[in-house]
mmCIF file of C-alpha atoms in Angstrom:
data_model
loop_
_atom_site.group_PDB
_atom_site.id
_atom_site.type_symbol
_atom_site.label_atom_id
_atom_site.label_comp_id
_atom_site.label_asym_id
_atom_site.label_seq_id
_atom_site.Cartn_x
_atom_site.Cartn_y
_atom_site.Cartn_z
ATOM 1 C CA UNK A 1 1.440 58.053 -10.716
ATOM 2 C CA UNK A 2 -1.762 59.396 -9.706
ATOM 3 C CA UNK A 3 -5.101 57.687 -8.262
ATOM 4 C CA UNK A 4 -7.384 57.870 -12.057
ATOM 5 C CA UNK A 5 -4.209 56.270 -13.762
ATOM 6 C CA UNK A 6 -4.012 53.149 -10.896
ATOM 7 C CA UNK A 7 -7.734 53.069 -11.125
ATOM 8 C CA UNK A 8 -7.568 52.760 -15.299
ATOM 9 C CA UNK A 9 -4.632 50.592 -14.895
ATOM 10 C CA UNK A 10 -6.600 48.555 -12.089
ATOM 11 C CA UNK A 11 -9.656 48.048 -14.412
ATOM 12 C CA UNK A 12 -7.748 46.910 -17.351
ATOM 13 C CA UNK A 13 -6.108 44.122 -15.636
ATOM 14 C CA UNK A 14 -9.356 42.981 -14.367
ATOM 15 C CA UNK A 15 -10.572 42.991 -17.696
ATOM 16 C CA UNK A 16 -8.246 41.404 -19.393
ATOM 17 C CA UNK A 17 -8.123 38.843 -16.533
ATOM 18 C CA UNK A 18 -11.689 37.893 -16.974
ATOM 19 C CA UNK A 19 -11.147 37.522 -20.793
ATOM 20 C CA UNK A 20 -8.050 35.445 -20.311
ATOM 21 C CA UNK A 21 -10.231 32.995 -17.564
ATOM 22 C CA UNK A 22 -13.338 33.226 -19.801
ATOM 23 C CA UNK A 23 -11.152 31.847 -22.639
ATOM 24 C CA UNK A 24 -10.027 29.117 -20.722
ATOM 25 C CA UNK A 25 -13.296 28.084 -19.710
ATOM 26 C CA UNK A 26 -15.161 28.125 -23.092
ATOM 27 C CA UNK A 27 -12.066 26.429 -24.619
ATOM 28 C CA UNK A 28 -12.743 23.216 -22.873
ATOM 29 C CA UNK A 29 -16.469 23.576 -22.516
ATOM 30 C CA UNK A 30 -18.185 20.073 -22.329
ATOM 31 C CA UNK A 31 -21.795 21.074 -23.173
ATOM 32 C CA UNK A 32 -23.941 24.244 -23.236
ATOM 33 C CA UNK A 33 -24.751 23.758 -19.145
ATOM 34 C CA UNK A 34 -21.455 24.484 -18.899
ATOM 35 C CA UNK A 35 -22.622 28.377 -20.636
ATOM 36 C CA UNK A 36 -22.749 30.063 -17.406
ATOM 37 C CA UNK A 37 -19.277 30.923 -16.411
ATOM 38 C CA UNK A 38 -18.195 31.713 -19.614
ATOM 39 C CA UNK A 39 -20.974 34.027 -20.326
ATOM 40 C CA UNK A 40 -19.776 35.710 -17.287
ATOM 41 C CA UNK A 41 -16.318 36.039 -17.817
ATOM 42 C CA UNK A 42 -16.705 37.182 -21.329
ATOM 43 C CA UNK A 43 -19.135 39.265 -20.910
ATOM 44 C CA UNK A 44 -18.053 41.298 -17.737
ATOM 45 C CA UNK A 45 -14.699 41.747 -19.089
ATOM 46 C CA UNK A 46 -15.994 42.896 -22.627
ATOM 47 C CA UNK A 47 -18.274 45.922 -20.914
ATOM 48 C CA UNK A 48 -15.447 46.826 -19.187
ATOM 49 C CA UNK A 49 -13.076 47.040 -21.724
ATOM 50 C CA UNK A 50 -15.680 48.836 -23.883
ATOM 51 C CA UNK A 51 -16.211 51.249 -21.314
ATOM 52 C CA UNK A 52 -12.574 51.888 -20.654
ATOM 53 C CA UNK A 53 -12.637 52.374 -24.349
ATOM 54 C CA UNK A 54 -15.563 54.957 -24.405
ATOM 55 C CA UNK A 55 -13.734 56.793 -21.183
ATOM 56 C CA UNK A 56 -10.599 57.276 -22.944
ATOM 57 C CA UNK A 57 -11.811 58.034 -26.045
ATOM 58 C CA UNK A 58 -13.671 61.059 -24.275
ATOM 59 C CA UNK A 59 -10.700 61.877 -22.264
ATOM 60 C CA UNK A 60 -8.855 62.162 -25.771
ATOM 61 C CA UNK A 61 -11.295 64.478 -27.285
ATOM 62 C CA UNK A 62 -13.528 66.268 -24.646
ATOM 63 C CA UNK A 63 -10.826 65.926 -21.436
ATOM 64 C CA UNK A 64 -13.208 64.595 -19.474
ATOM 65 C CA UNK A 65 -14.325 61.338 -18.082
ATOM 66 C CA UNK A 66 -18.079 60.416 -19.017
ATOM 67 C CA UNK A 67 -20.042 60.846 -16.221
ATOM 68 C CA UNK A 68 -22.269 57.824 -14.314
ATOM 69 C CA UNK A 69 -25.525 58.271 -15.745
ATOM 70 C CA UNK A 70 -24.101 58.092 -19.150
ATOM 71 C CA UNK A 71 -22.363 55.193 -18.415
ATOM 72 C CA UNK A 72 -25.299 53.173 -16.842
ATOM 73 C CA UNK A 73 -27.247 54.621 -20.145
ATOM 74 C CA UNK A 74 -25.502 52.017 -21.858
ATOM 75 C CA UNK A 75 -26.526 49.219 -19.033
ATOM 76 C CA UNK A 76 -24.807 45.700 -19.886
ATOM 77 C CA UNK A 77 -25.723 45.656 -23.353
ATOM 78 C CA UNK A 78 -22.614 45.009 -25.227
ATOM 79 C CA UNK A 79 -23.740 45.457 -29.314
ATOM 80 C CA UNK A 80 -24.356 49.275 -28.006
ATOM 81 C CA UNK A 81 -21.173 49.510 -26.149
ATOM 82 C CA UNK A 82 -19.370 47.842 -29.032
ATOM 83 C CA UNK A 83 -21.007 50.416 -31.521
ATOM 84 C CA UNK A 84 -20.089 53.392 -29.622
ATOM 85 C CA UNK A 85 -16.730 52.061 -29.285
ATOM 86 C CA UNK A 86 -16.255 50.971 -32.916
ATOM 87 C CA UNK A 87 -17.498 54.553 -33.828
ATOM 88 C CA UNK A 88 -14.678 56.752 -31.644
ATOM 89 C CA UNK A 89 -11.837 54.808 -32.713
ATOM 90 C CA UNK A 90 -13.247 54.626 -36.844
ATOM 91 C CA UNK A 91 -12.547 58.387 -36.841
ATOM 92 C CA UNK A 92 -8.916 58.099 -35.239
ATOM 93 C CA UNK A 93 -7.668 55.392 -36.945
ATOM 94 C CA UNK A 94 -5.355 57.507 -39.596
ATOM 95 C CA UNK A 95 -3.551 59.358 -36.304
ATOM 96 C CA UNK A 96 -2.851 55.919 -35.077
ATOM 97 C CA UNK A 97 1.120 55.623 -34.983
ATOM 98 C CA UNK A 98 0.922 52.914 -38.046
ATOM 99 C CA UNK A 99 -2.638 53.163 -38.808
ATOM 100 C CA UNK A 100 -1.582 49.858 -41.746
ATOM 101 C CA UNK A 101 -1.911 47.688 -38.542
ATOM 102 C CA UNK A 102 -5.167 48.672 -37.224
ATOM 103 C CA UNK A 103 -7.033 48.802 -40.353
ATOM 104 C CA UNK A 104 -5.895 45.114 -40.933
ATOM 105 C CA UNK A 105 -6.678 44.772 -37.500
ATOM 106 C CA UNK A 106 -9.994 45.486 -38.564
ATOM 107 C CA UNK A 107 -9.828 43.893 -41.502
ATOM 108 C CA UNK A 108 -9.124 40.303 -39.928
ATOM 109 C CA UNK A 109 -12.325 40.929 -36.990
ATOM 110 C CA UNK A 110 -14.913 41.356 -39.407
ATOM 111 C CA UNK A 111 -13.731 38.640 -41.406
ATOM 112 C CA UNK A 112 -14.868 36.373 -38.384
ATOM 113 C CA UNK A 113 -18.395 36.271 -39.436
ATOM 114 C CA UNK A 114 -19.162 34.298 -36.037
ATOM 115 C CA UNK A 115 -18.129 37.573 -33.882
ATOM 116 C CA UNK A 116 -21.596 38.946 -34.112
ATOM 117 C CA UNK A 117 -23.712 36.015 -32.415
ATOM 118 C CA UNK A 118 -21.209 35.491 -29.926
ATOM 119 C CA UNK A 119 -21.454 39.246 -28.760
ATOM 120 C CA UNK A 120 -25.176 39.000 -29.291
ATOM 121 C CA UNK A 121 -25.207 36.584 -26.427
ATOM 122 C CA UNK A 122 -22.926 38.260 -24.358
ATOM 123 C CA UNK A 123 -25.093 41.591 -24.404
ATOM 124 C CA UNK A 124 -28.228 39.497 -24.048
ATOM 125 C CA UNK A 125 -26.875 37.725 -21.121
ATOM 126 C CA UNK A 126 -26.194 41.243 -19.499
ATOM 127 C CA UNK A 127 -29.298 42.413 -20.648
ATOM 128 C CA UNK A 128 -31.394 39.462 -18.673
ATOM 129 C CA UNK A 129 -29.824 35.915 -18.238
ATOM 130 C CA UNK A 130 -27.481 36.591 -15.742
ATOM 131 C CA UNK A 131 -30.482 36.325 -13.420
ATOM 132 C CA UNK A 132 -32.103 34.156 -15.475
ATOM 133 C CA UNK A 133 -32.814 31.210 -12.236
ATOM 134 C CA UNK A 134 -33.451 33.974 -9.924
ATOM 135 C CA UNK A 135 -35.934 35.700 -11.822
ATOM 136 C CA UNK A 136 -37.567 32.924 -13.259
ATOM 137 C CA UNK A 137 -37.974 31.745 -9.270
ATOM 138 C CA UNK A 138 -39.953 35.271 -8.982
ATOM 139 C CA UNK A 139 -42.536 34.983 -11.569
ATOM 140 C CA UNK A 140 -40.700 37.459 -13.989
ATOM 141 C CA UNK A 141 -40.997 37.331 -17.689
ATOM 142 C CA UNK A 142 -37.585 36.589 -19.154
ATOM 143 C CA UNK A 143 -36.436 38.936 -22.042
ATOM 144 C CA UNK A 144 -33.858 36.058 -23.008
ATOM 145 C CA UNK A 145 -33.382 32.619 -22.824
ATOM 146 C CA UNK A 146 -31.217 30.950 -19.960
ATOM 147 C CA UNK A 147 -27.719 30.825 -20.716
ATOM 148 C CA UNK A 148 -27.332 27.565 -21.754
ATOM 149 C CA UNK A 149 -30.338 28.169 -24.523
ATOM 150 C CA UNK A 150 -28.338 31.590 -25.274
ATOM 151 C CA UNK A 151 -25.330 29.296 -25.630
ATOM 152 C CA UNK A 152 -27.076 26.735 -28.345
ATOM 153 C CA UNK A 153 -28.663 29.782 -29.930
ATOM 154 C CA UNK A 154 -25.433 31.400 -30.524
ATOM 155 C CA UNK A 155 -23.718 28.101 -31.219
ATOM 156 C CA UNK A 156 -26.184 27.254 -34.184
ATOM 157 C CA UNK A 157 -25.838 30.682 -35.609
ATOM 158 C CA UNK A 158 -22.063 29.892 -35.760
ATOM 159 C CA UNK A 159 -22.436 26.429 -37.450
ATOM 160 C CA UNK A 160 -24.590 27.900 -39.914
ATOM 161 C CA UNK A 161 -21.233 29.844 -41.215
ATOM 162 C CA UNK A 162 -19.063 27.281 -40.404
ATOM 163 C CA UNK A 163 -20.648 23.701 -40.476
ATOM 164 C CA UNK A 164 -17.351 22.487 -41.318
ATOM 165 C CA UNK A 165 -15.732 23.103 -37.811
ATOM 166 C CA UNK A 166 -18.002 19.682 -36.087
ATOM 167 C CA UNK A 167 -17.491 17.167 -39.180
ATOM 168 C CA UNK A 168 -15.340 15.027 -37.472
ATOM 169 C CA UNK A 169 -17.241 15.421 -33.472
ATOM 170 C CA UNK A 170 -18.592 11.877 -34.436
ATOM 171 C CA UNK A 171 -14.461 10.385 -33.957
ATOM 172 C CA UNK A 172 -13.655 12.109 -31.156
ATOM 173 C CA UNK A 173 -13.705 9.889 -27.588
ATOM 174 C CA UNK A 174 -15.658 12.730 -25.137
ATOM 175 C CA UNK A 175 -17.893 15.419 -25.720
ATOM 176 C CA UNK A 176 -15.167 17.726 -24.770
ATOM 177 C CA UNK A 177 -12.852 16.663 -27.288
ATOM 178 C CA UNK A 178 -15.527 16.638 -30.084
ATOM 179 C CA UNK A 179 -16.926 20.315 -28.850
ATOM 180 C CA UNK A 180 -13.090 21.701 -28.766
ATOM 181 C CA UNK A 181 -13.383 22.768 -32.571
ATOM 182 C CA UNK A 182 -16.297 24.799 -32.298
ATOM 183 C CA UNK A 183 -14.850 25.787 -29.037
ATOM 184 C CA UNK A 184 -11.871 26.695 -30.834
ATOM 185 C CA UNK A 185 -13.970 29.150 -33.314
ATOM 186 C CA UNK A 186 -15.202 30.446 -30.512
ATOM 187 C CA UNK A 187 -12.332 31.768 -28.803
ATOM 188 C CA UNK A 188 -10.809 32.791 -31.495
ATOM 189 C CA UNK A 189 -13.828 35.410 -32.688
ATOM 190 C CA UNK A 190 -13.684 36.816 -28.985
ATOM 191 C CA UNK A 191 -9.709 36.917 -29.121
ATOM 192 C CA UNK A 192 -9.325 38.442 -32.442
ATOM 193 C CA UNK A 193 -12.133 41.189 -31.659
ATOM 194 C CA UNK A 194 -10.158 42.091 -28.656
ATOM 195 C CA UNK A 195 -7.460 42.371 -30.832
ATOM 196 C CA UNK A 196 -8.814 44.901 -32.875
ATOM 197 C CA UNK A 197 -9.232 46.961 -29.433
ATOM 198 C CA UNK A 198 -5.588 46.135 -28.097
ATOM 199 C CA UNK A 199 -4.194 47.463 -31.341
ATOM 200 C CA UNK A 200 -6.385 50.529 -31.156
ATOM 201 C CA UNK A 201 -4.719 51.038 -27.911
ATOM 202 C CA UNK A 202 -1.630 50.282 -28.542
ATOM 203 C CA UNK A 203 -1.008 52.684 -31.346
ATOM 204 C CA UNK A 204 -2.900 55.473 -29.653
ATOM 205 C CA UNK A 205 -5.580 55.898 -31.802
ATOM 206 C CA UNK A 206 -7.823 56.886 -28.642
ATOM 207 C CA UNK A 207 -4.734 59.069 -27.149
ATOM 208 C CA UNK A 208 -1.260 58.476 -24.822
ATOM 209 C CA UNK A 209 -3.336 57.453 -21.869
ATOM 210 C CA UNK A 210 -4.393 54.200 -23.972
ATOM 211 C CA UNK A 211 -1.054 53.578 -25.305
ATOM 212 C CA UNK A 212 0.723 53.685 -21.864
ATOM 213 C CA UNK A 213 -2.234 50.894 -20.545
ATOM 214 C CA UNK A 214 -2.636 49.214 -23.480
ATOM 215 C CA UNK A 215 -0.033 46.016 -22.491
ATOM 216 C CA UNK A 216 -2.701 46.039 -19.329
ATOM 217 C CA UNK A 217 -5.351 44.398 -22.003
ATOM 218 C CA UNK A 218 -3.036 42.074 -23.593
ATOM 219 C CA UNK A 219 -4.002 38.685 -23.864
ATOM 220 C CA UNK A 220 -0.926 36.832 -24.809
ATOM 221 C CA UNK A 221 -1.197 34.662 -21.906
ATOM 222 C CA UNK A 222 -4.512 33.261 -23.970
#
């Protein structure tokens, strides 16, 4: 096995190993101070597996690795990632082994209408709140709110699609238990949009280097 396939194989697992903690964290989430972590986790382990996705996808195609600048070009800022992404695999997906399975794959990530303001946050977190404190200690003008704001933001753009998911917070007997529907929702718009990109993987959509890492990305342990 040689060194770029134990360095893809390395990344993958660190992705999905942020994902999986991430996950875990949001899932029993007490209130939006508890925002940090989570946007951490999530977000770290969705630029990487984007960026895997963008390197193999030019692998696939041009046989060559994208270089550093072009990666940086992107910085943290996960809706372009995600674009780019979405954009080299939407051109494969008929050469995927059974290309039924990734369109519905598709199908059931953009039905999650609360996908988009979750990865909002994450890319605005990457873009600026990571150092929200620290900056803020500095005198800098903040280009986003701090995470737990970023959290409430995102968590009101959710309930606005799905108001449903808190009408019974008022029974439950902690915050945590009354949070772990929306919580839930959550986790389940990150999970089934990294789905989508396990499946694209999986059925080599972005080439045999993919499919022979994909079970690296796999988040069954969720």
């Amino acid at each position: 096995m040689n060194s770029r396939v134990l360095t893809l194989e390395a990344e993958a697992a660190s992705a999905a190993s942020l994902a999986r903690t991430g996950l875990t964290l949001l899932r029993n989430m007490g209130s939006q101070g508890d925002a940090d972590p989570v946007l951490v986790c999530l977000s770290t382990a969705a630029e990487k597996m984007l960026k895997l996705t963008i390197g193999l996808t030019a692998l696939e195609t041009n046989r060559e690795w994208p270089s550093k600048a072009e990666m940086q070009a992107f910085s943290h800022n996960i809706l372009k990632l995600n674009a780019q992404a979405m954009a080299g695999i939407a051109t494969r997906i008929d050469d995927a082994v059974h290309p039924p399975v990734v369109w519905q794959a598709v199908k059931d990530s953009l039905e999650i209408e609360w996908t988009e303001p979750l990865l909002k946050a994450l890319a605005n977190y990457g873009g600026g709140g990571r150092f929200y404190n620290l900056d803020s200690l500095a005198g800098a003008q903040q280009p986003h709110p701090s995470p737990p704001l970023l959290w409430w933001e995102m968590e009101i753009e959710i309930l606005k699609r799905r108001p449903e998911v808190l009408e019974s917070a008022d029974l439950k007997p902690s915050m945590v238990e009354a949070r772990r529907p929306l919580n839930a929702h959550t986790a389940r718009g990150f999970s089934s949009w990294w789905e989508f990109y396990f499946l694209a993987w999986r059925h080599g959509v972005i080439g045999g280097d993919a499919r022979a890492l994909s079970t690296s990305i796999k988040l069954d342990a969720v």
